[in-house]
Short mmCIF file of C-alpha atoms in Angstrom, two decimals:
data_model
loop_
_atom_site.label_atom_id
_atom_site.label_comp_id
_atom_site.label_asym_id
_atom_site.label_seq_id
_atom_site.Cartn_x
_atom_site.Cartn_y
_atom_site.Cartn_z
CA UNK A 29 -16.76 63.96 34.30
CA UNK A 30 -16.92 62.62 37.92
CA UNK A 31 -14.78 60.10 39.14
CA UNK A 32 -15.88 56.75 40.31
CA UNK A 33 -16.42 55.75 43.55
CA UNK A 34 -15.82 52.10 44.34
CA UNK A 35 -17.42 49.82 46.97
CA UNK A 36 -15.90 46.40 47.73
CA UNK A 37 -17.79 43.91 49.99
CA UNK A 38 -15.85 40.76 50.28
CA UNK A 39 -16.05 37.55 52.34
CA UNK A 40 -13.73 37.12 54.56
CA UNK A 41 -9.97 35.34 53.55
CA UNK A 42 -10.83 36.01 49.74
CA UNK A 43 -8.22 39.01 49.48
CA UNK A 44 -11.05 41.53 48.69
CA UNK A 45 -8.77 44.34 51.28
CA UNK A 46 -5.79 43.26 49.00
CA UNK A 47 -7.96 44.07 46.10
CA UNK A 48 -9.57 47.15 47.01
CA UNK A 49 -5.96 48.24 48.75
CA UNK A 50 -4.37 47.74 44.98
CA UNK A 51 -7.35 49.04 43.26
CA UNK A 52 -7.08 52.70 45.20
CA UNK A 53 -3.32 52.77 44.01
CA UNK A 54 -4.14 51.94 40.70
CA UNK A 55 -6.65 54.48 40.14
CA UNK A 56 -5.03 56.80 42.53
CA UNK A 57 -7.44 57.26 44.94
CA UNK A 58 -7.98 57.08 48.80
CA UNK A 59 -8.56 53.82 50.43
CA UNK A 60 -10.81 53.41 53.48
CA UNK A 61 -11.15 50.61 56.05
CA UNK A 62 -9.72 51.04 59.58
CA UNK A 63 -9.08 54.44 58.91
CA UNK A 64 -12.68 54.96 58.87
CA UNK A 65 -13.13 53.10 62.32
CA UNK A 66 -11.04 56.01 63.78
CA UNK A 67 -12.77 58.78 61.79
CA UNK A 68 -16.44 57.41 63.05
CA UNK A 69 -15.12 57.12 66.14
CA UNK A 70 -14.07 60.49 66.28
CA UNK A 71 -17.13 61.31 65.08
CA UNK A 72 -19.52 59.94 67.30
CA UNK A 73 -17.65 59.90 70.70
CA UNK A 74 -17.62 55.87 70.85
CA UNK A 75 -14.04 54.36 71.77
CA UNK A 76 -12.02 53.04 69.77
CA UNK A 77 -11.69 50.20 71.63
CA UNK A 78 -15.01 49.62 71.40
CA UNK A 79 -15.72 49.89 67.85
CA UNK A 80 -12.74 47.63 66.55
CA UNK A 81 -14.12 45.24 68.93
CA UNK A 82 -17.60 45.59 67.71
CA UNK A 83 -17.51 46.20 64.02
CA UNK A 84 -19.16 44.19 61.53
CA UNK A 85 -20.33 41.78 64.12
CA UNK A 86 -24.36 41.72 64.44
CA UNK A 87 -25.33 42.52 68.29
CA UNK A 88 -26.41 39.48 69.87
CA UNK A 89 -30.63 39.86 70.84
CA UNK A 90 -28.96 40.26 74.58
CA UNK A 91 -26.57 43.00 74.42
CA UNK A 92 -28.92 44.17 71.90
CA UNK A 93 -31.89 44.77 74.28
CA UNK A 94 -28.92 45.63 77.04
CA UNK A 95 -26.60 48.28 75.24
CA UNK A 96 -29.51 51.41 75.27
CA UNK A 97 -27.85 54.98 75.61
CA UNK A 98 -29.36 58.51 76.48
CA UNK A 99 -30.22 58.40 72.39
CA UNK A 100 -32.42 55.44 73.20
CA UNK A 101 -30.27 53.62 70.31
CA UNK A 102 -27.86 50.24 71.13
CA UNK A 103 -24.16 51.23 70.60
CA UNK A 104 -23.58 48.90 67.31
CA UNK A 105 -26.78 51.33 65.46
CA UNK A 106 -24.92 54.44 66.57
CA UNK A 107 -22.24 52.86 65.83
CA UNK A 108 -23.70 51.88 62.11
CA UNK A 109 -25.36 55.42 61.76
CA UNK A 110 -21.59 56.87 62.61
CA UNK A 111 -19.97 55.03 59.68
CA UNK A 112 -22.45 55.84 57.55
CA UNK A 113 -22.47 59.19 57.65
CA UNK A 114 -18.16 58.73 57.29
CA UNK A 115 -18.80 57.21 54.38
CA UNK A 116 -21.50 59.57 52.72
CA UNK A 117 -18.55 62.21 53.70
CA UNK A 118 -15.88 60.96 52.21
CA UNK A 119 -17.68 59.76 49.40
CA UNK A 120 -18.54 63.66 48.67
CA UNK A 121 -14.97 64.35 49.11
CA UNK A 122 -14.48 62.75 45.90
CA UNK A 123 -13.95 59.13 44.38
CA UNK A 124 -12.18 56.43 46.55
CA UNK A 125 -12.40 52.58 46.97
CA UNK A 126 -14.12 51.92 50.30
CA UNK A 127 -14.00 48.34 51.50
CA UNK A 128 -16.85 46.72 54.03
CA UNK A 129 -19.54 48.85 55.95
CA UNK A 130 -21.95 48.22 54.22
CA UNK A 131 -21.07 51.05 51.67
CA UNK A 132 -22.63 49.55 49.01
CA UNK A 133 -26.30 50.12 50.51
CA UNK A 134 -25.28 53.68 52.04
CA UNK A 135 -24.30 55.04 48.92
CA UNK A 136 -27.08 53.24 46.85
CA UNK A 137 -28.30 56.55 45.89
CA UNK A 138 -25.16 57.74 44.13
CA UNK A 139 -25.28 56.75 40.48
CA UNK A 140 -21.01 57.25 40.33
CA UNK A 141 -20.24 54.23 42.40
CA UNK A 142 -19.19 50.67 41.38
CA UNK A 143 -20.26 48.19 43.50
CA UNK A 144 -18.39 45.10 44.35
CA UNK A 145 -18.42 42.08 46.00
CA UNK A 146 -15.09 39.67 46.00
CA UNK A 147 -15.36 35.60 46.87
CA UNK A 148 -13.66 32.61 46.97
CA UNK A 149 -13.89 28.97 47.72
CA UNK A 150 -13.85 28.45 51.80
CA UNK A 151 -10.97 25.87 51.16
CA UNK A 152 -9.23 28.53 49.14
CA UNK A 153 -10.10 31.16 51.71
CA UNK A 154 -8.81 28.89 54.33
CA UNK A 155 -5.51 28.50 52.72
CA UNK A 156 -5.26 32.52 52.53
CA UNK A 157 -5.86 33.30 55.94
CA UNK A 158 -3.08 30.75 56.69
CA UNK A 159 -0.73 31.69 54.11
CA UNK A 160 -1.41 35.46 53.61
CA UNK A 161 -2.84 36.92 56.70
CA UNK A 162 -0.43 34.57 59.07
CA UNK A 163 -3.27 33.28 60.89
CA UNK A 164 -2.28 30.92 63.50
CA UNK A 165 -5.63 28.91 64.68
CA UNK A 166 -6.39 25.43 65.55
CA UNK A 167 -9.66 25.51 63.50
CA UNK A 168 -9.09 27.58 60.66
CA UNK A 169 -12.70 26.35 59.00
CA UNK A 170 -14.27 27.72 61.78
CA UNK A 171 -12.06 30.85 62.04
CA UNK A 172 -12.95 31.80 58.72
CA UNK A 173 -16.84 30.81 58.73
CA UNK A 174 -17.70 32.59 61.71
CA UNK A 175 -16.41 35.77 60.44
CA UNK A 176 -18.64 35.34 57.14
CA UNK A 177 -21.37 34.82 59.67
CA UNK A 178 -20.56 37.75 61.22
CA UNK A 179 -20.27 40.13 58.19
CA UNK A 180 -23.90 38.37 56.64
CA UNK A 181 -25.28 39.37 59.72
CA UNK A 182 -24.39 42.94 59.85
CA UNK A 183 -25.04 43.32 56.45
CA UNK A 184 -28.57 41.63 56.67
CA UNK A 185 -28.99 43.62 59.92
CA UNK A 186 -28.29 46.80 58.29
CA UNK A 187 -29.46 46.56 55.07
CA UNK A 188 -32.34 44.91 53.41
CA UNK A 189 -30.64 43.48 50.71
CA UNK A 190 -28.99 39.81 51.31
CA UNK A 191 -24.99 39.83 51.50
CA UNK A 192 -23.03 38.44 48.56
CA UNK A 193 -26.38 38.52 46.23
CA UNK A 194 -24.93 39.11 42.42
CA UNK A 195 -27.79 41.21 42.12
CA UNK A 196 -26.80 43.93 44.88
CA UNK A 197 -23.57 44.65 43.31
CA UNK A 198 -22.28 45.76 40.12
CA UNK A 199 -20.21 43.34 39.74
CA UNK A 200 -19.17 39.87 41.73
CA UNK A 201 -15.93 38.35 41.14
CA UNK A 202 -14.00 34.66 42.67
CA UNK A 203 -11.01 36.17 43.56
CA UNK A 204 -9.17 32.98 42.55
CA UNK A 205 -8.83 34.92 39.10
CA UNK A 206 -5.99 36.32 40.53
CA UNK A 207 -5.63 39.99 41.84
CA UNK A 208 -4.09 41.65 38.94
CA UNK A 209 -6.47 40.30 36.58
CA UNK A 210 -8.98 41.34 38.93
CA UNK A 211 -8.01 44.83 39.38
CA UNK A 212 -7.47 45.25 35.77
CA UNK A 213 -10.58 43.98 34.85
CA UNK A 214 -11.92 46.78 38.36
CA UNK A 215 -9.88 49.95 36.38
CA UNK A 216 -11.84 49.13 33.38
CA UNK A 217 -15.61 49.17 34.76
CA UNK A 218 -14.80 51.74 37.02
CA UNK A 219 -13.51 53.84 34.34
CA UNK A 220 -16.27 52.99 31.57
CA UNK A 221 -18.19 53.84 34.60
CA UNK A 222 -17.32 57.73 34.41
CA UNK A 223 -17.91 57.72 30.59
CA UNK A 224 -21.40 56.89 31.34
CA UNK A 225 -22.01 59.57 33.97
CA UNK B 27 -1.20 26.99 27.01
CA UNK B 28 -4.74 26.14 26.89
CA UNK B 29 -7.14 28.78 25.84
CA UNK B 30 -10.40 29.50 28.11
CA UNK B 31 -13.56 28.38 27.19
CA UNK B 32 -16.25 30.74 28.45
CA UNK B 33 -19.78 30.09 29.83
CA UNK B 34 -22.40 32.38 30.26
CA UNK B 35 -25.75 32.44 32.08
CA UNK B 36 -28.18 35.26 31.75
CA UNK B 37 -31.13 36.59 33.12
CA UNK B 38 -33.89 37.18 30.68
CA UNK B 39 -33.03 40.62 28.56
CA UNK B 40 -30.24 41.17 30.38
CA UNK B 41 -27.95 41.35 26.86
CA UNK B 42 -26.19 38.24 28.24
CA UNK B 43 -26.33 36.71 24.31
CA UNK B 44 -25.22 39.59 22.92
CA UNK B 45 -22.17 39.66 25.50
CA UNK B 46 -21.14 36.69 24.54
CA UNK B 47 -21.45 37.02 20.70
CA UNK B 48 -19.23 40.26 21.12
CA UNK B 49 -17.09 38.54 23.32
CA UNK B 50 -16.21 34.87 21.00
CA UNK B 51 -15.40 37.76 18.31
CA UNK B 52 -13.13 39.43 20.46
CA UNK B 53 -11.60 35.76 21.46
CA UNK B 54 -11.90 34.90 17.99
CA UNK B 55 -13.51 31.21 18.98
CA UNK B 56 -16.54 29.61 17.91
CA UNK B 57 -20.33 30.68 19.77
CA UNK B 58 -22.80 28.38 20.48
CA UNK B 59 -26.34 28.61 22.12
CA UNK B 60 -28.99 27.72 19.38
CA UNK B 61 -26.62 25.88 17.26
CA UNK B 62 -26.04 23.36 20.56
CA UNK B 63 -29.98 22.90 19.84
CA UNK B 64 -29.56 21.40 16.90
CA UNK B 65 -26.40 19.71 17.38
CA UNK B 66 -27.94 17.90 20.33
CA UNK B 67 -31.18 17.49 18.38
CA UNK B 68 -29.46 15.52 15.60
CA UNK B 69 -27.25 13.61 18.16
CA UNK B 70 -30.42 12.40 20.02
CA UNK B 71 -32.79 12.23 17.44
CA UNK B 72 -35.56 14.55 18.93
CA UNK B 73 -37.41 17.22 16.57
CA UNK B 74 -35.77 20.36 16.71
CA UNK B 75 -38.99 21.64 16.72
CA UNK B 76 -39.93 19.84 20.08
CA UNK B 77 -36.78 21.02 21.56
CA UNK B 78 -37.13 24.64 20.19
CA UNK B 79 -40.62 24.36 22.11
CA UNK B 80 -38.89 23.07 25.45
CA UNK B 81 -35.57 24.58 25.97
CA UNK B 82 -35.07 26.32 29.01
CA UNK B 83 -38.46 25.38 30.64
CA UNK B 84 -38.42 22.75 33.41
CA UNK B 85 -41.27 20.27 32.67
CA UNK B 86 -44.21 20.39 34.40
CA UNK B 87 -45.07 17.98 37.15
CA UNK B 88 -48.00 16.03 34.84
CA UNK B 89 -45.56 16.19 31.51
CA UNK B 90 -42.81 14.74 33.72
CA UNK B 91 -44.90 11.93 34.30
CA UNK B 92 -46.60 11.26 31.43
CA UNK B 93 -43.49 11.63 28.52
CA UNK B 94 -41.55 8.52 29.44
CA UNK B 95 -40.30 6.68 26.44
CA UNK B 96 -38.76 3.56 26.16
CA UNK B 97 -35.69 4.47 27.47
CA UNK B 98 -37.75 5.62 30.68
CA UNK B 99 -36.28 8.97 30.93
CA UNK B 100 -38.47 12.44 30.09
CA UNK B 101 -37.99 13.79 27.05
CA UNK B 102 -36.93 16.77 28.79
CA UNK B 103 -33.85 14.86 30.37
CA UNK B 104 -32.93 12.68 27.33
CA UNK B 105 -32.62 16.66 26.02
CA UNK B 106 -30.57 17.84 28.83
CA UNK B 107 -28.53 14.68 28.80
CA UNK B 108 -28.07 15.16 25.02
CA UNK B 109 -27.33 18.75 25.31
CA UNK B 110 -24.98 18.33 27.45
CA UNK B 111 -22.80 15.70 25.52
CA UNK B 112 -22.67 18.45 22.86
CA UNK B 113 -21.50 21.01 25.06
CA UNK B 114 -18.97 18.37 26.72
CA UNK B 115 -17.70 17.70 22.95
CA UNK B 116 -17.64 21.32 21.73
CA UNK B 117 -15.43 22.12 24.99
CA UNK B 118 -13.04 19.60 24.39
CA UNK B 119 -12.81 20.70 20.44
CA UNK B 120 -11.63 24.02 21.69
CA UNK B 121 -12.07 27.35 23.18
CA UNK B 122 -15.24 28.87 22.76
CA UNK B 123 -18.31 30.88 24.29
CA UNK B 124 -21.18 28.71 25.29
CA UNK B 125 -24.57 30.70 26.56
CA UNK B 126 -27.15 29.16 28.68
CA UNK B 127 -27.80 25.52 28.74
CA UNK B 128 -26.17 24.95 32.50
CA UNK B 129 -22.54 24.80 30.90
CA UNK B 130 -21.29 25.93 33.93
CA UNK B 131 -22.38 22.93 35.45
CA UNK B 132 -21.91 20.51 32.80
CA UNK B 133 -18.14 22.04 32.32
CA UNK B 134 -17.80 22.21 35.81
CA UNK B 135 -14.48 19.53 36.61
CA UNK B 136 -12.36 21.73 33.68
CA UNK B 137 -9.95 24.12 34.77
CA UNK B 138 -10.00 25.73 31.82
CA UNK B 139 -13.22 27.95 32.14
CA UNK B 140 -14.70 31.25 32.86
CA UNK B 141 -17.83 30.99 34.65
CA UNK B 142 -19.97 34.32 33.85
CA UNK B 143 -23.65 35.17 35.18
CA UNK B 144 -25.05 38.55 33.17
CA UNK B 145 -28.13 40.17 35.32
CA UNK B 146 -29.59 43.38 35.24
CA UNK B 147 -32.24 45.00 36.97
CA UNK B 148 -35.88 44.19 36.17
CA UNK B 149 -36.80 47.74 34.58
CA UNK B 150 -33.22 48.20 32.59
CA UNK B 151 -34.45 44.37 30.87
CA UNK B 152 -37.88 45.62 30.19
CA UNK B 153 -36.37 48.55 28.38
CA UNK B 154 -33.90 45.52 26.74
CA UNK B 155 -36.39 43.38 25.00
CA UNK B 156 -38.59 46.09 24.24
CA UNK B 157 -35.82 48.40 22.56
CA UNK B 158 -33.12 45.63 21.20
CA UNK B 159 -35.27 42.55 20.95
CA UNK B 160 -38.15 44.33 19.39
CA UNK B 161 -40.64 42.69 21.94
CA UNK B 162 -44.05 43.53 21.64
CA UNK B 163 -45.99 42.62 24.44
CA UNK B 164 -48.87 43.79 26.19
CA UNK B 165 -47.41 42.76 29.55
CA UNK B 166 -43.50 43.09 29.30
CA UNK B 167 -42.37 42.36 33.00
CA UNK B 168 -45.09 39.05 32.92
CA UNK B 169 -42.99 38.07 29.76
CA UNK B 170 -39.97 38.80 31.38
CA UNK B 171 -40.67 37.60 34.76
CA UNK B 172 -41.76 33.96 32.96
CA UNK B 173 -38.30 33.57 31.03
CA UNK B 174 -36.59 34.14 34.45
CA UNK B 175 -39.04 31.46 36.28
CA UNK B 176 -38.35 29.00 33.08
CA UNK B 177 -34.20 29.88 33.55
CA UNK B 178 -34.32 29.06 37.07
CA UNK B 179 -36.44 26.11 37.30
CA UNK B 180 -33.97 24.65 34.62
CA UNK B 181 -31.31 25.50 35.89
CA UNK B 182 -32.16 24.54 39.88
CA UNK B 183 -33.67 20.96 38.30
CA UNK B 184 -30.50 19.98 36.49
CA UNK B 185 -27.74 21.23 38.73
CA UNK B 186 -27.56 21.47 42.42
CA UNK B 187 -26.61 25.10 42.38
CA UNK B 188 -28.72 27.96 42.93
CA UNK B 189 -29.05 29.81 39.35
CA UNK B 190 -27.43 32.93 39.38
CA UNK B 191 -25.82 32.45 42.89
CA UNK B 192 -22.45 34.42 42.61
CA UNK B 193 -20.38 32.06 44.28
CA UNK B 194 -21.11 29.73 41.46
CA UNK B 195 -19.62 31.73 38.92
CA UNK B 196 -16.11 33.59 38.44
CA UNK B 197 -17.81 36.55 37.78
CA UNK B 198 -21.32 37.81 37.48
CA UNK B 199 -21.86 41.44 35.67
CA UNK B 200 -24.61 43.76 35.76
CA UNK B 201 -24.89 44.67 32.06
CA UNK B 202 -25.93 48.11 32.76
CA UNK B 203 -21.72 48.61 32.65
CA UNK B 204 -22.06 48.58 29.41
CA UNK B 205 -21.20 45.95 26.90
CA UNK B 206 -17.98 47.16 25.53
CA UNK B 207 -16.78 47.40 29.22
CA UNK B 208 -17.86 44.37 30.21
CA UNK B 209 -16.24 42.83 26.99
CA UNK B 210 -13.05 44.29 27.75
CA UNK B 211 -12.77 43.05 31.43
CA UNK B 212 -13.75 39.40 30.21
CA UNK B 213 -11.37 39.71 27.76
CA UNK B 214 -8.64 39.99 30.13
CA UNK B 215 -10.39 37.71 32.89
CA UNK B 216 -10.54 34.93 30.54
CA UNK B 217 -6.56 35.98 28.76
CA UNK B 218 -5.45 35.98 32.97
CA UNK B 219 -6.96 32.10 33.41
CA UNK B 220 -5.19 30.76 30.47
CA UNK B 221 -1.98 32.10 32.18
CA UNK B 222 -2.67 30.00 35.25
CA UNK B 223 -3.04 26.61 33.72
#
């Protein structure tokens, strides 16, 4: 019986990292974000630097025609092609909760994956990034709805599906239900998952 | 403590019905989707047989104009109006599991719901109404395809949200999970939301 790998796409401020972060201990599994910044970093000679300042944000049609290397590719598609290939690793490596990336469309092939997206309310997500993530900004609305714009964009740059669509994931949750509920109701798919494999 | 009551929307074959028959037997609370038919068919004195014929399928342009009656609203309205009383009254009887019929938007002030959208993808329905709903069609995906158009069209004229937009609902489930899964993780989605009231 394989193990079930688990995706989590999540706008930003609804607590999807929280959920994906309790999820992997839960199920005892690895949990990939960050850490996969550095590994695809490693892994494809970019800094760093560069990539945490650059991730999930869509290359503007400027720096986009600008940004060409000896591979004749801009920076943020090696960069994507990088990640990917992270994530098609560790995926192999065996079952793990992997949140953002755009994992859900790299490891669309893979029938042992769960796919899901978390969401919330903006005025609930505004309150979160505030009360959770100890964001200090003088427009929080803003804060929060240019990094949704941001993630849409990467996603709708890298993929062809549309970000947040019910139909691209398994399963699409307000996160409002509260996390334990949420990750309760996650162990359960995911495992049913591996029954069906 | 007040005990959920839990709406469901459905794509065409998706198994959405049969979700959330298994699911008011889990709950142990009362199902409705037909039955509202008739309830709102006695309570606004139009045939069952005309709303049977109706239901779920936004009215043409040229009916919409011609079916005024003397209380100068479309039939098709006075249903939806009528239908929605019901639901509004069953709600406030108790918990229950209410299919189709834009509940989700007719409930939509109570804090005391589950929002659910059921989808699946286009070939696992086919499959569906062929092999559980005992379909026999010479062109499956035109029938199916037409059930979705009708779901949509009522659902996008009576509400202002998009029908089977995530964000409108707590949780939207591909039923390819599997019914008893999915059953389970309601169960506990809808137990967790009674705890929060």
């Amino acid at each position: 019986m394989k193990r079930t790998i688990v995706t989590i796409g999540r706008e930003y401020g609804s607590g999807g990292q929280v959920i994906g972060k309790m999820l992997a201990e839960r199920l005892g599994v690895p949990f990939y974000d960050k850490r996969l910044i550095a590994m695809a970093a490693q892994e494809s000679g970019l800094s760093e630097e560069y990539i945490t300042r650059h991730e999930e944000t869509k290359t503007s049609s400027l720096i986009y025609n600008i940004y060409f290397d000896a591979t004749n590719l801009p920076l943020n598609d090696q960069l994507f092609i990088a990640q990917s290939e992270v994530i098609r690793r560790v995926a192999e490596e065996g079952p793990c909760v992997i949140v953002g990336r755009c994992a859900d469309y790299v490891l669309r092939e893979r029938e042992d994956c769960l796919h899901v997206f978390v969401h919330a309310p903006l005025a609930d997500r505004m309150r979160r990034v505030v009360e959770e993530y100890g964001l200090e900004a003088d427009n929080v609305q803003a804060h929060v709805l240019k990094h949704d714009k941001g993630r849409a964009a990467y996603h709708n740059r890298f993929t062809p599906n549309k970000w947040g669509d019910s139909k691209n994931y398994h399963v699409a949750l307000n996160s409002n239900l509260g996390y334990n509920a949420i990750v309760d109701a996650l162990e359960i798919l995911a495992k049913s998952r591996e029954g069906n494999q």
